[in-house]
Amino acid sequence: MRGYLASSITVACAAALVLPLSLVSGALASPSDGTPDVPGSTRSLPLRPLGEVPSVRGRQASVQGLPAQDVEPFSLVGIVWEDEAAELDGTVEVRTRGIGSGTWSAWQEVETHNEEHAADPGTAESESGRVRGATVPLWVGASDGVEVRVRQADGGRADRLPEGMRLELVDPGDDPADTVTSGPGNEGSGNEDNEGNDGNEGNEGNDGNEGNEGNDGNEDNEDNEGNQGNDGNEGNEGNEGSVGRAPAGGLGIPALNRMDTEAEAAAAGDLVLDPVTAKPYIGPRPGIVTRRGWGADESLREEGFVYTDSVKAAFVHHTATGNDYTCSQAPAVIRSIYRYHVQSSGWRDIGYNFVVDKCGNIYEGRAGGVAEPVKGAHTFGFNTNSTGIAVLGTYGSSNPPSAAVTAVAKLTAWKLGLYGVNPKGKVTLTSAGSGKYAEGTKVRLNAISGHRDGFDTDCPGSRLYGKLGTARTASAKYQGR
């Protein structure tokens, strides 16, 4: 982002943030339609050599990091470095001290590979000169103490670690006074009265042997794919000339960007589609917590929006930020990821188009209109003509809550339906260069795919990936298929 502070400068936090953040961070001015007053901060602490310690193989390894120390309050941590192309081939561990507890956590490992969640190569966002290398951020909850250690893989030398590494401590600030939801009902209102039922979700792994659903053997039937293709136009997919254009939804539905109430949504014409009278195979629009609702500071992101031609596929992710959050904390987690993506990593906005929490609440991600083909930075190489849905949490060995899987199904039934896509069908996307697929390669993918289908990554975690077949089937049913 423009005017990002040097790593040696600390952004004031907590009560000290009485000035607009645009003044202290050098970010762009807030849009005229207003931003909720949700203070927050990002603080940067340079890492330094810590000497040598035994590595996992018994050899001595040079370590960089920070010794245990008191810091201003924060809730999310990550490591960034200046050269986005440099890989952190090693391990990052942190331990934190909860505010008021005096007790330090166990060491937690931070996922080091974040490049797969990024803008496509060759785009204005990726070549802005502001993008940095970064780990995945980790949500640790309200804390006031931190200790960090970073070591090269296989006990290698510390001078092979990326240069200029620094610890980013993100304080999300307090929640806005009211959670703002668009769409029907209160599905995205942040009402977590049923959160206590999460404890029953541990048995979900037995859902009809769903671990095998990734093969979706019967999904080759593409009879309903009629409107999905337009593949002949894919040669234009790289065109980003639509920055700042007036939104023009897949079916001419006006965009809803941070509408404050359902009444405003209705006035804008962005209404729930009646399954009896609406165009066939479009699922009802679910409730979506708007950016204003989760407290996005619009002064942080770049002005304007970037759109692609269509939405042919939805890529499902997990945020890998850990599962130690309550659904009432989800807005704060999203605000923290937003700050980390923009201020720490140098992206134009949060990377995901939508976020889903463990209770099934759906949140608007990257700005530009939830009905629009907004170009995100979620699936490196396949951000064109796709939408990115991130489930908050880490689902490699933990089962995703059924409420979250249902929310993914409802969201894709509506979003893909706007663009004539069958959630159980196949689509063709052209790779912009993902490492897994060379630039220009046409790839046949499920309309609802996991991140790993487009990039060599574990995302969205094996347990969530195994539920995508369930999401496809449910999504098609919500569309009336």
Tab-separated table of C-alpha atoms in Angstrom:
chain	number	residue	atom	x	y	z
A	1	MET	CA	0.000	0.000	0.000
A	2	ARG	CA	1.087	3.573	-0.537
A	3	GLY	CA	3.233	5.191	2.118
A	4	TYR	CA	3.671	2.110	4.273
A	5	LEU	CA	5.688	2.925	7.361
A	6	ALA	CA	9.234	1.682	7.626
A	7	SER	CA	9.716	-1.309	9.875
A	8	SER	CA	11.376	0.773	12.537
A	9	ILE	CA	8.350	2.982	12.954
A	10	THR	CA	5.595	1.802	15.251
A	11	VAL	CA	1.993	2.712	14.602
A	12	ALA	CA	0.273	3.958	17.713
A	13	CYS	CA	-2.394	1.637	19.078
A	14	ALA	CA	-5.282	1.399	21.515
A	15	ALA	CA	-6.322	4.732	22.976
A	16	ALA	CA	-3.571	6.595	21.155
A	17	LEU	CA	-5.355	6.065	17.853
A	18	VAL	CA	-7.546	9.133	17.953
A	19	LEU	CA	-6.473	10.440	14.541
A	20	PRO	CA	-7.761	8.869	11.328
A	21	LEU	CA	-5.561	5.916	10.411
A	22	SER	CA	-4.973	7.444	7.008
A	23	LEU	CA	-2.942	10.136	8.750
A	24	VAL	CA	-0.716	7.818	10.734
A	25	SER	CA	-0.267	5.103	8.097
A	26	GLY	CA	-0.146	7.084	4.876
A	27	ALA	CA	-3.088	5.111	3.497
A	28	LEU	CA	-5.619	6.468	1.078
A	29	ALA	CA	-8.438	8.663	2.254
A	30	SER	CA	-11.659	7.090	3.501
A	31	PRO	CA	-14.498	6.913	0.956
A	32	SER	CA	-17.254	9.453	1.318
A	33	ASP	CA	-19.860	6.899	2.385
A	34	GLY	CA	-18.199	6.560	5.754
A	35	THR	CA	-16.210	4.058	7.781
A	36	PRO	CA	-17.115	2.723	11.215
A	37	ASP	CA	-14.984	4.061	14.026
A	38	VAL	CA	-13.007	0.904	14.770
A	39	PRO	CA	-9.496	1.786	15.983
A	40	GLY	CA	-6.730	-0.736	15.442
A	41	SER	CA	-3.038	-0.882	14.722
A	42	THR	CA	-0.174	-2.775	13.115
A	43	ARG	CA	3.192	-2.742	14.875
A	44	SER	CA	6.451	-3.983	13.319
A	45	LEU	CA	9.373	-5.375	15.329
A	46	PRO	CA	12.582	-6.312	13.439
A	47	LEU	CA	13.911	-9.798	14.155
A	48	ARG	CA	17.511	-10.243	15.257
A	49	PRO	CA	19.996	-13.103	15.728
A	50	LEU	CA	19.380	-15.149	18.867
A	51	GLY	CA	22.449	-17.390	18.716
A	52	GLU	CA	22.470	-21.123	18.115
A	53	VAL	CA	20.170	-23.822	19.437
A	54	PRO	CA	19.917	-27.568	18.746
A	55	SER	CA	17.882	-28.297	15.600
A	56	VAL	CA	15.423	-31.150	15.230
A	57	ARG	CA	18.227	-33.321	13.841
A	58	GLY	CA	20.570	-32.572	16.704
A	59	ARG	CA	22.726	-30.100	14.782
A	60	GLN	CA	23.277	-26.544	15.863
A	61	ALA	CA	21.104	-24.033	14.015
A	62	SER	CA	21.329	-20.261	13.940
A	63	VAL	CA	18.066	-18.664	14.967
A	64	GLN	CA	16.539	-15.259	14.398
A	65	GLY	CA	13.676	-13.933	16.423
A	66	LEU	CA	12.791	-11.960	19.494
A	67	PRO	CA	13.244	-12.857	23.147
A	68	ALA	CA	10.190	-12.836	25.401
A	69	GLN	CA	9.040	-9.273	25.927
A	70	ASP	CA	6.122	-7.075	26.871
A	71	VAL	CA	4.345	-5.374	23.973
A	72	GLU	CA	1.255	-3.302	23.323
A	73	PRO	CA	-1.966	-5.366	22.972
A	74	PHE	CA	-2.362	-7.439	19.807
A	75	SER	CA	-4.363	-10.470	18.660
A	76	LEU	CA	-2.751	-11.695	15.410
A	77	VAL	CA	0.883	-12.291	14.463
A	78	GLY	CA	2.856	-12.945	11.293
A	79	ILE	CA	6.322	-12.527	9.798
A	80	VAL	CA	7.035	-10.414	6.702
A	81	TRP	CA	10.179	-9.618	4.700
A	82	GLU	CA	11.017	-7.261	1.863
A	83	ASP	CA	11.625	-9.580	-1.109
A	84	GLU	CA	8.324	-11.217	-2.014
A	85	ALA	CA	10.168	-13.766	-4.185
A	86	ALA	CA	12.333	-14.964	-1.291
A	87	GLU	CA	11.094	-18.151	0.360
A	88	LEU	CA	11.220	-18.748	4.064
A	89	ASP	CA	12.433	-22.342	3.981
A	90	GLY	CA	12.297	-23.049	7.649
A	91	THR	CA	10.089	-22.918	10.713
A	92	VAL	CA	8.492	-20.019	12.535
A	93	GLU	CA	7.306	-20.492	16.101
A	94	VAL	CA	5.690	-18.019	18.456
A	95	ARG	CA	4.427	-18.075	21.988
A	96	THR	CA	2.278	-15.380	23.488
A	97	ARG	CA	0.976	-14.204	26.825
A	98	GLY	CA	-2.722	-13.529	27.206
A	99	ILE	CA	-3.684	-10.108	28.529
A	100	GLY	CA	-4.139	-10.194	32.268
A	101	SER	CA	-3.263	-13.902	32.554
A	102	GLY	CA	0.460	-13.751	33.177
A	103	THR	CA	0.588	-17.183	31.525
A	104	TRP	CA	2.531	-17.958	28.368
A	105	SER	CA	1.088	-20.226	25.710
A	106	ALA	CA	2.842	-23.255	24.311
A	107	TRP	CA	4.933	-22.694	21.204
A	108	GLN	CA	2.755	-22.494	18.087
A	109	GLU	CA	4.006	-22.964	14.548
A	110	VAL	CA	3.142	-20.346	11.943
A	111	GLU	CA	2.567	-21.608	8.402
A	112	THR	CA	5.392	-20.196	6.318
A	113	HIS	CA	3.948	-20.517	2.795
A	114	ASN	CA	1.614	-17.647	1.987
A	115	GLU	CA	2.509	-17.022	-1.663
A	116	GLU	CA	-0.268	-19.289	-2.918
A	117	HIS	CA	-2.729	-16.697	-1.588
A	118	ALA	CA	-1.728	-13.777	-3.755
A	119	ALA	CA	-2.508	-11.658	-6.796
A	120	ASP	CA	-1.877	-13.260	-10.186
A	121	PRO	CA	1.569	-12.719	-11.722
A	122	GLY	CA	1.840	-9.791	-14.079
A	123	THR	CA	-1.086	-7.874	-12.588
A	124	ALA	CA	-0.919	-4.318	-11.316
A	125	GLU	CA	-1.439	-5.558	-7.767
A	126	SER	CA	1.428	-8.046	-7.887
A	127	GLU	CA	3.784	-5.554	-9.556
A	128	SER	CA	2.944	-2.540	-7.392
A	129	GLY	CA	6.331	-2.602	-5.670
A	130	ARG	CA	4.602	-2.782	-2.291
A	131	VAL	CA	4.115	-6.549	-2.029
A	132	ARG	CA	6.224	-8.363	0.569
A	133	GLY	CA	7.004	-11.918	1.420
A	134	ALA	CA	4.898	-13.095	4.328
A	135	THR	CA	3.883	-16.063	6.400
A	136	VAL	CA	0.260	-16.922	6.977
A	137	PRO	CA	-0.985	-14.891	9.963
A	138	LEU	CA	-1.894	-16.657	13.210
A	139	TRP	CA	-4.765	-15.604	15.482
A	140	VAL	CA	-3.670	-15.814	19.122
A	141	GLY	CA	-6.323	-13.722	20.880
A	142	ALA	CA	-5.790	-10.643	23.025
A	143	SER	CA	-2.161	-10.733	24.158
A	144	ASP	CA	0.496	-8.420	25.593
A	145	GLY	CA	3.616	-10.582	25.470
A	146	VAL	CA	5.412	-12.322	22.611
A	147	GLU	CA	8.456	-14.465	21.844
A	148	VAL	CA	9.534	-15.563	18.361
A	149	ARG	CA	12.109	-17.917	16.878
A	150	VAL	CA	12.789	-18.551	13.184
A	151	ARG	CA	15.235	-21.183	11.988
A	152	GLN	CA	16.358	-22.360	8.571
A	153	ALA	CA	15.214	-25.835	7.502
A	154	ASP	CA	17.611	-28.719	8.216
A	155	GLY	CA	19.662	-26.620	10.579
A	156	GLY	CA	20.844	-24.281	7.840
A	157	ARG	CA	22.517	-20.948	8.343
A	158	ALA	CA	20.470	-17.961	9.461
A	159	ASP	CA	21.949	-15.874	6.642
A	160	ARG	CA	19.913	-17.973	4.228
A	161	LEU	CA	16.710	-16.734	5.772
A	162	PRO	CA	14.979	-13.854	3.958
A	163	GLU	CA	16.477	-10.451	4.681
A	164	GLY	CA	14.612	-7.832	6.643
A	165	MET	CA	12.305	-10.169	8.530
A	166	ARG	CA	10.067	-8.497	11.051
A	167	LEU	CA	7.264	-9.514	13.325
A	168	GLU	CA	3.872	-7.957	12.637
A	169	LEU	CA	1.574	-7.534	15.644
A	170	VAL	CA	-1.988	-6.689	14.665
A	171	ASP	CA	-4.562	-5.195	17.017
A	172	PRO	CA	-7.990	-5.426	15.333
A	173	GLY	CA	-9.582	-2.772	17.543
A	174	ASP	CA	-13.017	-3.043	19.079
A	175	ASP	CA	-16.037	-4.297	17.169
A	176	PRO	CA	-18.356	-1.745	15.554
A	177	ALA	CA	-21.468	-0.852	17.501
A	178	ASP	CA	-23.746	-2.784	15.130
A	179	THR	CA	-23.128	-5.684	12.816
A	180	VAL	CA	-24.497	-4.751	9.399
A	181	THR	CA	-25.991	-7.477	7.271
A	182	SER	CA	-27.276	-7.534	3.717
A	183	GLY	CA	-29.659	-10.068	2.321
A	184	PRO	CA	-32.521	-12.030	3.884
A	185	GLY	CA	-32.997	-12.980	7.487
A	186	ASN	CA	-30.251	-12.708	10.061
A	187	GLU	CA	-28.034	-15.489	8.751
A	188	GLY	CA	-25.034	-13.201	8.698
A	189	SER	CA	-25.947	-11.053	11.664
A	190	GLY	CA	-23.370	-12.486	14.009
A	191	ASN	CA	-26.028	-14.134	16.186
A	192	GLU	CA	-24.131	-16.997	17.803
A	193	ASP	CA	-26.870	-18.308	20.075
A	194	ASN	CA	-26.421	-21.761	18.580
A	195	GLU	CA	-22.658	-21.737	18.954
A	196	GLY	CA	-22.900	-24.228	21.777
A	197	ASN	CA	-23.856	-26.892	19.255
A	198	ASP	CA	-20.372	-26.798	17.771
A	199	GLY	CA	-19.373	-29.467	20.218
A	200	ASN	CA	-21.407	-32.035	18.294
A	201	GLU	CA	-19.441	-31.498	15.133
A	202	GLY	CA	-16.641	-33.836	16.026
A	203	ASN	CA	-18.594	-36.730	14.510
A	204	GLU	CA	-18.824	-35.146	11.097
A	205	GLY	CA	-16.003	-37.247	9.739
A	206	ASN	CA	-18.517	-40.099	9.345
A	207	ASP	CA	-20.785	-38.218	6.956
A	208	GLY	CA	-21.186	-41.007	4.473
A	209	ASN	CA	-17.478	-41.552	3.966
A	210	GLU	CA	-17.178	-38.048	2.613
A	211	GLY	CA	-13.420	-38.241	2.748
A	212	ASN	CA	-13.660	-39.791	-0.704
A	213	GLU	CA	-15.759	-37.015	-2.125
A	214	GLY	CA	-12.837	-35.244	-3.707
A	215	ASN	CA	-13.126	-37.687	-6.602
A	216	ASP	CA	-16.765	-36.840	-7.307
A	217	GLY	CA	-16.879	-39.584	-9.872
A	218	ASN	CA	-20.324	-38.664	-11.138
A	219	GLU	CA	-19.590	-35.018	-11.697
A	220	ASP	CA	-18.411	-35.526	-15.252
A	221	ASN	CA	-22.023	-35.054	-16.347
A	222	GLU	CA	-21.894	-31.550	-17.746
A	223	ASP	CA	-25.303	-31.453	-19.412
A	224	ASN	CA	-26.258	-28.350	-17.460
A	225	GLU	CA	-23.108	-26.514	-18.299
A	226	GLY	CA	-24.724	-24.588	-21.109
A	227	ASN	CA	-24.075	-21.072	-19.888
A	228	GLN	CA	-20.828	-21.755	-18.058
A	229	GLY	CA	-18.502	-21.786	-20.966
A	230	ASN	CA	-18.022	-18.766	-23.137
A	231	ASP	CA	-14.581	-20.312	-23.062
A	232	GLY	CA	-13.942	-18.874	-26.474
A	233	ASN	CA	-13.632	-15.496	-24.796
A	234	GLU	CA	-11.039	-16.639	-22.308
A	235	GLY	CA	-8.282	-15.004	-24.233
A	236	ASN	CA	-9.491	-11.732	-22.708
A	237	GLU	CA	-9.252	-12.964	-19.136
A	238	GLY	CA	-6.068	-11.095	-18.395
A	239	ASN	CA	-7.705	-7.729	-19.081
A	240	GLU	CA	-7.774	-5.676	-15.919
A	241	GLY	CA	-8.950	-2.533	-17.643
A	242	SER	CA	-12.085	-2.512	-15.551
A	243	VAL	CA	-10.524	-0.787	-12.553
A	244	GLY	CA	-13.092	1.581	-11.138
A	245	ARG	CA	-15.787	0.699	-13.669
A	246	ALA	CA	-19.431	0.875	-12.711
A	247	PRO	CA	-20.468	-2.549	-11.393
A	248	ALA	CA	-22.524	-4.619	-13.796
A	249	GLY	CA	-23.575	-7.868	-12.144
A	250	GLY	CA	-23.742	-11.186	-13.922
A	251	LEU	CA	-27.471	-10.767	-14.494
A	252	GLY	CA	-27.667	-7.000	-14.338
A	253	ILE	CA	-28.249	-7.052	-10.581
A	254	PRO	CA	-26.898	-3.878	-8.963
A	255	ALA	CA	-23.982	-4.445	-6.629
A	256	LEU	CA	-24.489	-4.225	-2.890
A	257	ASN	CA	-21.346	-2.833	-1.329
A	258	ARG	CA	-21.634	-2.180	2.403
A	259	MET	CA	-25.404	-1.578	2.379
A	260	ASP	CA	-26.460	-0.702	5.887
A	261	THR	CA	-29.898	-2.284	6.014
A	262	GLU	CA	-32.172	-4.615	4.101
A	263	ALA	CA	-34.294	-1.574	3.236
A	264	GLU	CA	-31.314	0.027	1.514
A	265	ALA	CA	-30.645	-3.239	-0.270
A	266	ALA	CA	-34.218	-3.322	-1.520
A	267	ALA	CA	-34.026	0.295	-2.646
A	268	ALA	CA	-30.928	-0.581	-4.671
A	269	GLY	CA	-32.759	-3.447	-6.340
A	270	ASP	CA	-30.407	-6.036	-4.837
A	271	LEU	CA	-33.216	-8.295	-3.661
A	272	VAL	CA	-33.552	-11.900	-2.647
A	273	LEU	CA	-34.487	-13.903	-5.719
A	274	ASP	CA	-37.805	-15.725	-5.445
A	275	PRO	CA	-37.183	-19.338	-6.531
A	276	VAL	CA	-40.655	-19.384	-8.133
A	277	THR	CA	-40.344	-16.256	-10.238
A	278	ALA	CA	-36.592	-15.742	-10.621
A	279	LYS	CA	-34.337	-17.077	-13.341
A	280	PRO	CA	-33.916	-20.864	-12.834
A	281	TYR	CA	-30.956	-22.286	-10.962
A	282	ILE	CA	-30.074	-19.292	-8.834
A	283	GLY	CA	-30.036	-20.050	-5.136
A	284	PRO	CA	-31.614	-17.617	-2.664
A	285	ARG	CA	-29.215	-14.926	-1.585
A	286	PRO	CA	-27.905	-15.719	1.912
A	287	GLY	CA	-27.368	-13.093	4.589
A	288	ILE	CA	-23.941	-11.488	4.235
A	289	VAL	CA	-22.226	-9.357	6.866
A	290	THR	CA	-21.008	-6.284	4.990
A	291	ARG	CA	-17.567	-4.735	5.255
A	292	ARG	CA	-19.099	-1.998	7.349
A	293	GLY	CA	-20.630	-4.719	9.501
A	294	TRP	CA	-17.330	-6.362	10.377
A	295	GLY	CA	-15.640	-2.998	10.782
A	296	ALA	CA	-13.444	-2.586	7.694
A	297	ASP	CA	-11.446	0.641	7.771
A	298	GLU	CA	-11.855	1.697	4.147
A	299	SER	CA	-8.951	4.134	4.412
A	300	LEU	CA	-6.517	1.226	4.497
A	301	ARG	CA	-7.239	-0.300	1.091
A	302	GLU	CA	-6.596	1.123	-2.362
A	303	GLU	CA	-9.342	3.169	-3.967
A	304	GLY	CA	-11.301	1.724	-6.855
A	305	PHE	CA	-12.059	-1.882	-7.692
A	306	VAL	CA	-10.779	-4.477	-10.157
A	307	TYR	CA	-13.237	-6.742	-11.962
A	308	THR	CA	-12.990	-9.710	-14.288
A	309	ASP	CA	-15.490	-10.794	-16.931
A	310	SER	CA	-17.413	-13.459	-15.046
A	311	VAL	CA	-17.450	-15.913	-12.159
A	312	LYS	CA	-17.041	-19.458	-13.412
A	313	ALA	CA	-15.649	-21.125	-10.308
A	314	ALA	CA	-15.422	-20.797	-6.540
A	315	PHE	CA	-12.169	-21.735	-4.824
A	316	VAL	CA	-12.574	-22.791	-1.197
A	317	HIS	CA	-9.791	-22.014	1.273
A	318	HIS	CA	-9.060	-22.184	4.953
A	319	THR	CA	-7.310	-19.221	6.511
A	320	ALA	CA	-4.880	-21.447	8.482
A	321	THR	CA	-5.079	-18.878	11.286
A	322	GLY	CA	-6.058	-21.505	13.865
A	323	ASN	CA	-9.379	-22.605	15.321
A	324	ASP	CA	-9.060	-20.898	18.700
A	325	TYR	CA	-11.684	-18.228	18.109
A	326	THR	CA	-15.346	-17.801	18.958
A	327	CYS	CA	-17.858	-16.733	16.360
A	328	SER	CA	-18.329	-13.434	18.200
A	329	GLN	CA	-14.601	-12.844	17.579
A	330	ALA	CA	-14.846	-13.570	13.840
A	331	PRO	CA	-15.187	-9.886	12.814
A	332	ALA	CA	-12.011	-9.092	14.759
A	333	VAL	CA	-10.181	-11.995	13.091
A	334	ILE	CA	-11.273	-10.711	9.668
A	335	ARG	CA	-10.202	-7.144	10.506
A	336	SER	CA	-6.816	-8.530	11.533
A	337	ILE	CA	-6.395	-10.525	8.319
A	338	TYR	CA	-7.439	-7.430	6.357
A	339	ARG	CA	-4.767	-5.328	8.057
A	340	TYR	CA	-2.182	-8.052	7.556
A	341	HIS	CA	-2.969	-8.432	3.861
A	342	VAL	CA	-2.917	-4.679	3.193
A	343	GLN	CA	-0.498	-3.066	5.635
A	344	SER	CA	1.898	-5.950	6.221
A	345	SER	CA	1.814	-7.866	2.910
A	346	GLY	CA	1.202	-4.857	0.625
A	347	TRP	CA	-1.955	-6.083	-1.130
A	348	ARG	CA	-4.628	-3.679	-2.380
A	349	ASP	CA	-7.335	-5.181	-0.113
A	350	ILE	CA	-8.109	-8.377	1.748
A	351	GLY	CA	-7.403	-11.260	-0.608
A	352	TYR	CA	-10.613	-13.292	-0.238
A	353	ASN	CA	-13.947	-12.374	-1.818
A	354	PHE	CA	-15.886	-13.929	1.066
A	355	VAL	CA	-15.150	-15.296	4.527
A	356	VAL	CA	-17.213	-17.892	6.420
A	357	ASP	CA	-16.875	-18.488	10.159
A	358	LYS	CA	-17.387	-21.718	12.098
A	359	CYS	CA	-21.014	-20.815	12.879
A	360	GLY	CA	-21.868	-20.372	9.209
A	361	ASN	CA	-21.947	-16.572	9.143
A	362	ILE	CA	-20.897	-15.187	5.748
A	363	TYR	CA	-18.851	-11.985	5.424
A	364	GLU	CA	-18.114	-9.720	2.473
A	365	GLY	CA	-14.403	-9.787	1.676
A	366	ARG	CA	-12.671	-7.741	-1.027
A	367	ALA	CA	-14.612	-4.574	-1.807
A	368	GLY	CA	-16.438	-4.003	-5.063
A	369	GLY	CA	-19.886	-5.530	-4.608
A	370	VAL	CA	-20.823	-9.005	-3.443
A	371	ALA	CA	-22.775	-9.757	-6.649
A	372	GLU	CA	-19.911	-8.579	-8.888
A	373	PRO	CA	-16.974	-10.485	-10.454
A	374	VAL	CA	-14.449	-8.786	-8.164
A	375	LYS	CA	-10.891	-9.948	-8.807
A	376	GLY	CA	-9.357	-11.208	-5.591
A	377	ALA	CA	-5.921	-12.409	-4.484
A	378	HIS	CA	-6.812	-15.838	-3.169
A	379	THR	CA	-5.700	-18.497	-5.683
A	380	PHE	CA	-2.374	-17.590	-7.269
A	381	GLY	CA	-2.739	-18.069	-11.020
A	382	PHE	CA	-6.529	-18.467	-11.023
A	383	ASN	CA	-7.968	-15.219	-9.679
A	384	THR	CA	-9.524	-14.347	-13.041
A	385	ASN	CA	-13.184	-15.346	-13.449
A	386	SER	CA	-13.306	-16.954	-10.016
A	387	THR	CA	-14.354	-16.094	-6.480
A	388	GLY	CA	-12.479	-17.025	-3.310
A	389	ILE	CA	-14.272	-18.251	-0.175
A	390	ALA	CA	-12.167	-18.672	2.964
A	391	VAL	CA	-13.395	-20.614	5.980
A	392	LEU	CA	-11.888	-19.147	9.147
A	393	GLY	CA	-9.748	-21.797	10.786
A	394	THR	CA	-7.324	-24.630	10.094
A	395	TYR	CA	-8.792	-27.844	8.749
A	396	GLY	CA	-5.930	-30.203	8.034
A	397	SER	CA	-6.721	-32.475	10.981
A	398	SER	CA	-9.890	-30.840	12.359
A	399	ASN	CA	-13.311	-31.334	10.807
A	400	PRO	CA	-14.953	-28.171	9.497
A	401	PRO	CA	-18.246	-27.431	11.283
A	402	SER	CA	-21.307	-28.473	9.310
A	403	ALA	CA	-22.613	-24.892	9.582
A	404	ALA	CA	-19.574	-23.648	7.668
A	405	VAL	CA	-19.948	-26.263	4.922
A	406	THR	CA	-23.655	-25.382	4.614
A	407	ALA	CA	-22.773	-21.686	4.345
A	408	VAL	CA	-20.334	-22.443	1.519
A	409	ALA	CA	-23.109	-24.358	-0.263
A	410	LYS	CA	-25.630	-21.523	0.147
A	411	LEU	CA	-23.166	-18.858	-0.918
A	412	THR	CA	-22.029	-20.730	-4.024
A	413	ALA	CA	-25.621	-21.591	-4.995
A	414	TRP	CA	-26.324	-17.870	-5.177
A	415	LYS	CA	-23.004	-16.506	-6.424
A	416	LEU	CA	-22.376	-19.129	-9.103
A	417	GLY	CA	-26.048	-19.077	-10.020
A	418	LEU	CA	-25.822	-15.400	-10.928
A	419	TYR	CA	-23.408	-16.413	-13.676
A	420	GLY	CA	-25.228	-19.534	-14.888
A	421	VAL	CA	-22.885	-22.056	-13.290
A	422	ASN	CA	-23.907	-25.519	-12.081
A	423	PRO	CA	-22.123	-26.141	-8.752
A	424	LYS	CA	-21.776	-29.846	-9.659
A	425	GLY	CA	-20.405	-29.121	-13.126
A	426	LYS	CA	-16.984	-28.551	-14.583
A	427	VAL	CA	-15.514	-25.316	-15.904
A	428	THR	CA	-12.410	-24.339	-17.822
A	429	LEU	CA	-10.075	-21.654	-16.486
A	430	THR	CA	-6.825	-20.403	-18.001
A	431	SER	CA	-3.823	-20.362	-15.676
A	432	ALA	CA	-1.935	-17.112	-15.292
A	433	GLY	CA	1.009	-19.189	-14.069
A	434	SER	CA	0.540	-20.938	-10.753
A	435	GLY	CA	3.541	-23.217	-10.438
A	436	LYS	CA	1.187	-26.184	-10.744
A	437	TYR	CA	-0.015	-25.077	-14.189
A	438	ALA	CA	2.065	-23.078	-16.645
A	439	GLU	CA	0.820	-19.735	-17.907
A	440	GLY	CA	-1.769	-20.137	-20.640
A	441	THR	CA	-2.715	-23.701	-19.703
A	442	LYS	CA	-6.449	-24.352	-19.907
A	443	VAL	CA	-7.466	-26.358	-16.857
A	444	ARG	CA	-10.685	-28.290	-16.351
A	445	LEU	CA	-11.851	-27.837	-12.755
A	446	ASN	CA	-14.859	-28.459	-10.572
A	447	ALA	CA	-17.051	-25.371	-10.349
A	448	ILE	CA	-16.492	-25.597	-6.583
A	449	SER	CA	-12.812	-26.428	-6.207
A	450	GLY	CA	-10.349	-26.460	-3.372
A	451	HIS	CA	-7.338	-24.182	-3.439
A	452	ARG	CA	-5.096	-27.226	-3.932
A	453	ASP	CA	-6.763	-27.900	-7.283
A	454	GLY	CA	-5.093	-24.791	-8.719
A	455	PHE	CA	-1.887	-24.592	-6.675
A	456	ASP	CA	0.445	-27.057	-4.939
A	457	THR	CA	-0.752	-26.471	-1.390
A	458	ASP	CA	-2.497	-28.264	1.461
A	459	CYS	CA	-5.181	-25.563	1.497
A	460	PRO	CA	-8.074	-25.842	2.299
A	461	GLY	CA	-6.892	-28.655	4.551
A	462	SER	CA	-7.680	-32.320	3.972
A	463	ARG	CA	-10.783	-32.345	6.189
A	464	LEU	CA	-12.394	-29.350	4.502
A	465	TYR	CA	-11.359	-30.560	1.049
A	466	GLY	CA	-13.119	-33.837	1.795
A	467	LYS	CA	-16.376	-31.958	2.392
A	468	LEU	CA	-16.448	-30.196	-0.972
A	469	GLY	CA	-18.497	-32.969	-2.551
A	470	THR	CA	-21.165	-32.375	0.091
A	471	ALA	CA	-21.024	-28.644	-0.626
A	472	ARG	CA	-21.419	-29.221	-4.382
A	473	THR	CA	-24.443	-31.468	-3.943
A	474	ALA	CA	-26.119	-29.129	-1.446
A	475	SER	CA	-25.342	-26.069	-3.554
A	476	ALA	CA	-26.999	-27.625	-6.609
A	477	LYS	CA	-30.065	-28.444	-4.497
A	478	TYR	CA	-30.263	-24.855	-3.277
A	479	GLN	CA	-30.272	-23.831	-6.939
A	480	GLY	CA	-33.259	-26.114	-7.533
A	481	ARG	CA	-31.358	-28.671	-9.620
